[in-house]
Coordinates of C-alpha atoms in Angstrom, one line a residue:
M260 CA 8.6 -20.1 -12.6
I261 CA 7.3 -17.0 -10.8
N262 CA 9.6 -14.0 -10.2
T263 CA 9.7 -13.8 -6.4
K264 CA 12.2 -10.8 -6.5
I265 CA 9.7 -8.2 -7.6
F266 CA 9.4 -6.9 -4.1
E267 CA 13.1 -6.2 -3.8
C268 CA 13.9 -2.5 -3.6
D269 CA 16.5 -0.2 -2.1
N270 CA 13.9 2.3 -1.0
D271 CA 14.2 3.0 2.7
D272 CA 10.5 3.2 3.1
L273 CA 10.1 -0.5 2.4
E274 CA 10.9 -1.1 6.1
Y275 CA 7.5 0.4 6.5
D276 CA 5.6 -1.3 3.6
F277 CA 2.0 -0.5 4.5
Y278 CA 0.7 -2.7 1.6
E279 CA 2.1 -5.8 3.2
S280 CA -0.4 -8.1 4.9
E281 CA 0.2 -10.6 7.7
V282 CA 2.1 -13.8 6.8
L283 CA 0.0 -16.1 4.6
T284 CA -1.2 -19.3 6.2
E285 CA -3.1 -22.3 4.8
N286 CA -6.1 -21.3 7.0
V287 CA -6.2 -17.8 5.7
L288 CA -5.9 -19.0 2.1
K289 CA -8.8 -21.5 2.6
D290 CA -11.0 -18.7 4.1
V291 CA -10.2 -16.3 1.3
E292 CA -10.9 -18.8 -1.5
E293 CA -14.2 -19.9 0.2
K294 CA -15.3 -16.3 0.6
F295 CA -14.7 -15.6 -3.1
G296 CA -15.9 -19.0 -4.3
I297 CA -12.8 -19.5 -6.5
K298 CA -9.3 -21.1 -6.6
L299 CA -6.5 -18.6 -6.8
P300 CA -3.6 -19.1 -9.2
E301 CA -0.8 -21.2 -7.8
T302 CA 1.8 -18.6 -9.0
Y303 CA 0.0 -15.9 -7.1
I304 CA -0.1 -18.0 -4.0
E305 CA 3.6 -18.8 -4.3
L306 CA 4.5 -15.2 -4.6
M307 CA 2.3 -14.2 -1.6
K308 CA 3.9 -16.9 0.5
A309 CA 7.2 -15.2 -0.1
K310 CA 5.7 -11.8 0.9
N311 CA 2.0 -11.3 1.3
G312 CA 1.5 -8.2 -0.8
G313 CA 3.5 -5.0 -0.8
M314 CA 5.2 -2.4 -2.9
I315 CA 6.8 -3.5 -6.2
S316 CA 10.4 -2.6 -7.0
F317 CA 10.6 0.8 -8.6
Q318 CA 13.1 -0.5 -11.1
N319 CA 10.7 -3.1 -12.6
N320 CA 7.1 -2.1 -12.1
T321 CA 5.8 -1.4 -15.6
Y322 CA 3.8 -3.7 -17.7
Y323 CA 3.3 -3.1 -21.4
F324 CA 0.3 -4.5 -23.3
E325 CA -1.6 -4.2 -26.5
Y326 CA -5.3 -4.2 -27.0
M327 CA -8.1 -3.4 -29.5
N328 CA -9.9 -0.2 -28.5
P329 CA -13.6 -1.2 -28.2
H330 CA -14.7 2.3 -29.0
D331 CA -13.0 2.8 -32.3
G332 CA -11.6 -0.6 -33.2
E333 CA -8.0 0.8 -33.3
H334 CA -5.0 -1.3 -32.2
C335 CA -3.4 0.4 -29.1
R336 CA -0.3 -0.1 -27.0
S337 CA -0.3 1.1 -23.4
S338 CA 1.3 0.4 -20.1
L339 CA 0.4 -0.1 -16.5
N340 CA 2.3 1.0 -13.4
I341 CA 2.0 -2.0 -11.0
F342 CA 3.3 -0.1 -8.0
Q343 CA 1.9 -2.6 -5.5
L344 CA 0.1 -5.9 -5.2
R345 CA -2.6 -6.7 -2.7
G346 CA -2.0 -9.8 -0.5
I347 CA -4.2 -12.8 0.2
T348 CA -6.3 -11.6 3.1
L349 CA -10.0 -10.7 3.6
D350 CA -9.3 -7.3 5.1
K351 CA -9.3 -4.1 3.0
I352 CA -5.6 -3.9 2.7
G353 CA -5.6 -7.2 0.8
I354 CA -7.8 -8.6 -2.0
G355 CA -10.6 -8.5 0.5
C356 CA -11.1 -4.9 -0.7
T357 CA -12.7 -6.4 -3.8
F358 CA -16.1 -6.7 -2.2
E359 CA -16.3 -3.1 -1.1
M360 CA -14.9 -1.9 -4.5
I361 CA -17.6 -3.8 -6.3
E362 CA -20.3 -2.3 -4.1
E363 CA -19.0 1.3 -4.0
W364 CA -17.4 1.7 -7.4
E365 CA -19.7 -0.7 -9.3
Y366 CA -16.9 -2.9 -10.7
P367 CA -18.2 -6.1 -12.2
E368 CA -18.6 -9.2 -10.0
D369 CA -16.4 -12.3 -10.3
I370 CA -13.1 -10.5 -10.2
V371 CA -10.4 -10.3 -7.6
I372 CA -8.7 -6.9 -7.4
L373 CA -4.9 -7.0 -7.3
L374 CA -4.4 -3.3 -7.6
H375 CA -6.9 -0.5 -7.3
E376 CA -6.2 3.2 -7.9
G377 CA -8.9 5.7 -8.2
H378 CA -11.2 4.8 -11.2
Y379 CA -9.2 1.8 -12.4
C380 CA -8.1 -1.6 -11.2
V381 CA -6.1 -4.6 -12.3
C382 CA -7.7 -7.9 -11.4
L383 CA -7.9 -11.6 -11.8
D384 CA -10.9 -12.1 -14.1
Y385 CA -13.1 -15.1 -13.3
R386 CA -16.1 -13.7 -15.3
N387 CA -15.8 -16.2 -18.1
Y388 CA -13.4 -18.6 -16.4
N389 CA -13.9 -21.6 -14.0
G390 CA -10.3 -22.8 -13.2
N391 CA -7.5 -21.6 -11.0
N392 CA -5.4 -19.7 -13.6
P393 CA -7.6 -16.9 -14.9
P394 CA -6.6 -14.0 -17.2
V395 CA -5.7 -10.6 -15.8
S396 CA -7.9 -7.7 -16.8
Y397 CA -7.5 -3.9 -16.7
I398 CA -10.8 -2.1 -16.0
D399 CA -11.0 1.7 -16.2
L400 CA -14.4 3.0 -15.2
E401 CA -13.7 6.6 -16.3
V402 CA -13.1 5.8 -20.0
E403 CA -15.2 2.6 -20.0
L404 CA -12.3 0.3 -20.9
D405 CA -12.4 -3.3 -19.9
V406 CA -9.6 -5.4 -21.5
I407 CA -7.6 -8.6 -20.9
V408 CA -3.9 -7.6 -20.5
A409 CA -2.3 -10.9 -19.7
D410 CA -3.2 -14.6 -20.2
D411 CA -2.5 -15.3 -16.5
F412 CA -0.9 -13.9 -13.4
E413 CA 2.5 -15.4 -14.2
E414 CA 2.6 -13.6 -17.6
L415 CA 1.9 -10.3 -15.8
I416 CA 4.5 -10.6 -13.2
N417 CA 7.3 -12.1 -15.3
N418 CA 6.9 -9.3 -17.9
L419 CA 7.3 -6.4 -15.5
T420 CA 10.0 -4.1 -16.7
V421 CA 11.5 -0.6 -16.4
D422 CA 9.4 2.3 -17.6
I423 CA 11.1 3.2 -20.9
D424 CA 8.9 6.3 -21.1
D425 CA 10.1 7.6 -17.7
D426 CA 12.8 10.1 -18.6
D427 CA 15.3 10.4 -15.7
E428 CA 15.9 14.1 -15.3
E429 CA 19.5 15.1 -15.6
Y430 CA 20.6 17.9 -13.4
E431 CA 22.3 20.6 -15.4
N432 CA 24.9 21.0 -12.6
D433 CA 25.6 19.8 -9.1
E434 CA 24.4 23.1 -7.5
E435 CA 20.9 22.4 -8.9
H436 CA 21.0 18.9 -7.4
I437 CA 22.1 20.2 -4.0
A438 CA 19.4 22.8 -4.1
Y439 CA 16.8 20.2 -4.8
E440 CA 17.9 18.0 -1.9
E441 CA 17.9 20.9 0.5
E442 CA 14.1 21.3 -0.1
V443 CA 13.6 18.4 2.3
K444 CA 12.4 20.0 5.6
I445 CA 14.3 19.2 8.8
F446 CA 12.2 19.2 12.0
D447 CA 13.2 19.6 15.6
R448 CA 11.1 18.4 18.5
N449 CA 9.9 21.7 19.7
E450 CA 8.8 22.8 16.3
F451 CA 6.9 19.6 15.7
E452 CA 5.2 19.7 19.1
G453 CA 4.2 23.3 18.3
L454 CA 2.3 22.3 15.3
F455 CA -0.3 20.6 17.6
E456 CA -0.4 23.6 20.0
R457 CA -0.7 26.5 17.4
Y458 CA -2.7 25.1 14.5
Q459 CA -3.5 22.0 12.5
D460 CA -1.4 22.3 9.4
E461 CA -1.9 18.8 8.0
I462 CA 0.9 19.0 5.4
E463 CA 3.5 20.0 7.9
I464 CA 2.3 17.5 10.5
V465 CA 2.5 14.7 7.9
D466 CA 5.9 15.8 6.8
G467 CA 7.0 15.8 10.5
I468 CA 5.6 12.3 11.1
H469 CA 7.5 10.9 8.1
Y470 CA 10.7 12.8 9.2
F471 CA 10.7 11.4 12.7
L472 CA 9.6 7.9 11.6
T473 CA 12.6 7.5 9.3
S474 CA 15.1 9.3 11.6
A475 CA 17.0 7.7 14.4
G476 CA 15.6 9.3 17.7
D477 CA 13.5 8.8 20.7
S478 CA 10.7 6.5 19.6
E479 CA 8.9 6.7 22.9
W480 CA 8.6 10.5 22.5
F481 CA 7.5 9.9 18.9
I482 CA 4.7 7.7 20.0
K483 CA 3.5 10.4 22.4
Q484 CA 3.2 12.7 19.4
L485 CA 1.3 10.1 17.5
K486 CA -1.3 10.1 20.3
K487 CA -1.9 13.8 19.5
A488 CA -1.9 13.3 15.7
I489 CA -4.4 10.4 15.8
N490 CA -7.0 12.9 17.1
S491 CA -6.5 15.3 14.2
N492 CA -9.5 16.6 12.3
H493 CA -7.7 15.8 9.0
V494 CA -8.1 12.2 7.8
F495 CA -4.8 12.6 5.9
V496 CA -3.0 13.1 9.2
V497 CA -4.8 10.3 10.9
E498 CA -4.0 7.9 8.1
E499 CA -0.3 8.8 8.1
T500 CA -0.4 8.3 11.9
V501 CA -1.6 4.8 11.4
H502 CA 1.1 4.2 8.8
A503 CA 3.7 5.4 11.3
L504 CA 2.4 3.2 14.1
I505 CA 2.5 0.2 11.9
G506 CA 6.1 1.1 11.0
I507 CA 7.0 1.3 14.7
L508 CA 5.4 -2.1 15.4
K509 CA 7.3 -3.7 12.5
K510 CA 10.6 -2.0 13.4
Y511 CA 10.5 -3.0 17.1
K512 CA 8.5 -6.3 16.9
K513 CA 8.8 -8.5 20.0
T514 CA 11.1 -6.2 21.9
V515 CA 10.9 -4.8 25.4
F516 CA 10.4 -1.4 24.0
L517 CA 7.0 -2.2 22.5
H518 CA 6.0 -3.9 25.8
N519 CA 6.8 -0.7 27.7
V520 CA 4.7 1.5 25.4
K521 CA 1.9 -1.0 24.9
K522 CA -0.7 1.3 26.7
D523 CA 0.0 4.2 24.4
I524 CA -0.1 2.0 21.3
E525 CA -3.5 0.5 22.3
E526 CA -4.9 4.0 22.9
I527 CA -3.9 5.0 19.4
A528 CA -5.3 1.8 18.0
Q529 CA -8.6 2.3 19.7
V530 CA -9.2 5.5 17.8
V531 CA -8.6 3.5 14.6
Y532 CA -11.0 0.8 15.6
N533 CA -13.8 3.3 16.4
S534 CA -13.3 5.5 13.4
E535 CA -16.2 5.9 11.0
E536 CA -13.8 7.0 8.2
Y537 CA -13.1 4.1 5.7
D538 CA -9.5 5.4 5.1
V539 CA -8.8 5.0 8.8
N540 CA -10.9 2.0 9.9
K541 CA -9.7 -0.1 7.0
Y542 CA -6.4 -0.7 8.9
S543 CA -8.2 -2.2 12.0
I544 CA -7.8 -5.9 11.2
R545 CA -4.2 -5.5 10.2
L546 CA -3.3 -3.3 13.2
K547 CA -4.9 -5.7 15.7
S548 CA -2.9 -8.5 14.1
Y549 CA 0.4 -6.6 14.5
I550 CA -0.4 -5.6 18.1
E551 CA -1.3 -9.2 19.1
N552 CA 1.7 -10.8 17.4
Y553 CA 4.4 -8.1 17.8
I554 CA 3.9 -7.0 21.5
I555 CA 5.2 -9.6 23.9

């Protein structure tokens, strides 16, 4: 029995889970399996029907495994932080990223990438397997490590646990805790608008986008600011702008509000569709889907 509760988390940002793909349908599943030329594990399909990819609960996202180091023959114990899982979709947000990762990063063929971060990935490994329940492998290109970490997907998911090596810092006193919390910057509208008029400070703009996205306020005004941010010279800002737009679409889906700001949203989306930057354009398919299904 697969653990379908792994996505449950109290983090407020999960309302804007940018790793989540559109709802899985039988047609999409068929297209994905035909493109890869494989059958996906039933347990993975079951989980993705509950939620098609997304962030994993911070309370239980660590997987411990043992392996034989191929370089020195020593027995090792290690852990993986499975902070998100890619959904069943051919776009680059989901497992469709595999094709580009194989081409650009030179990962081996006959794998399906579930998690990719920098120089390593966690994947369903079909290299020496012909069925629908392959082992799960960890491939680290930087240290040339390629090992099986779980007999199948179900073993990986059902053995996610708390990170026992993650020491929760204890504040020595309440004053230190309060001081830490006060480091979070509070923006007002004029200050945020001024960032676009005076200079392009990408860190402050991104902080401002996140602040107004997660704050109760005038969302129509916020979308006007996103129209400015989407034209930034900093990919970091543009990508955060796309995240924010997706958050708005999910928050107000099928409401009159989205209908009223449809033109602004489509102008922002057009920049994404036309972008030559992979980190921006990769959201195109997903963004089109949200706009088509969430704006009435």
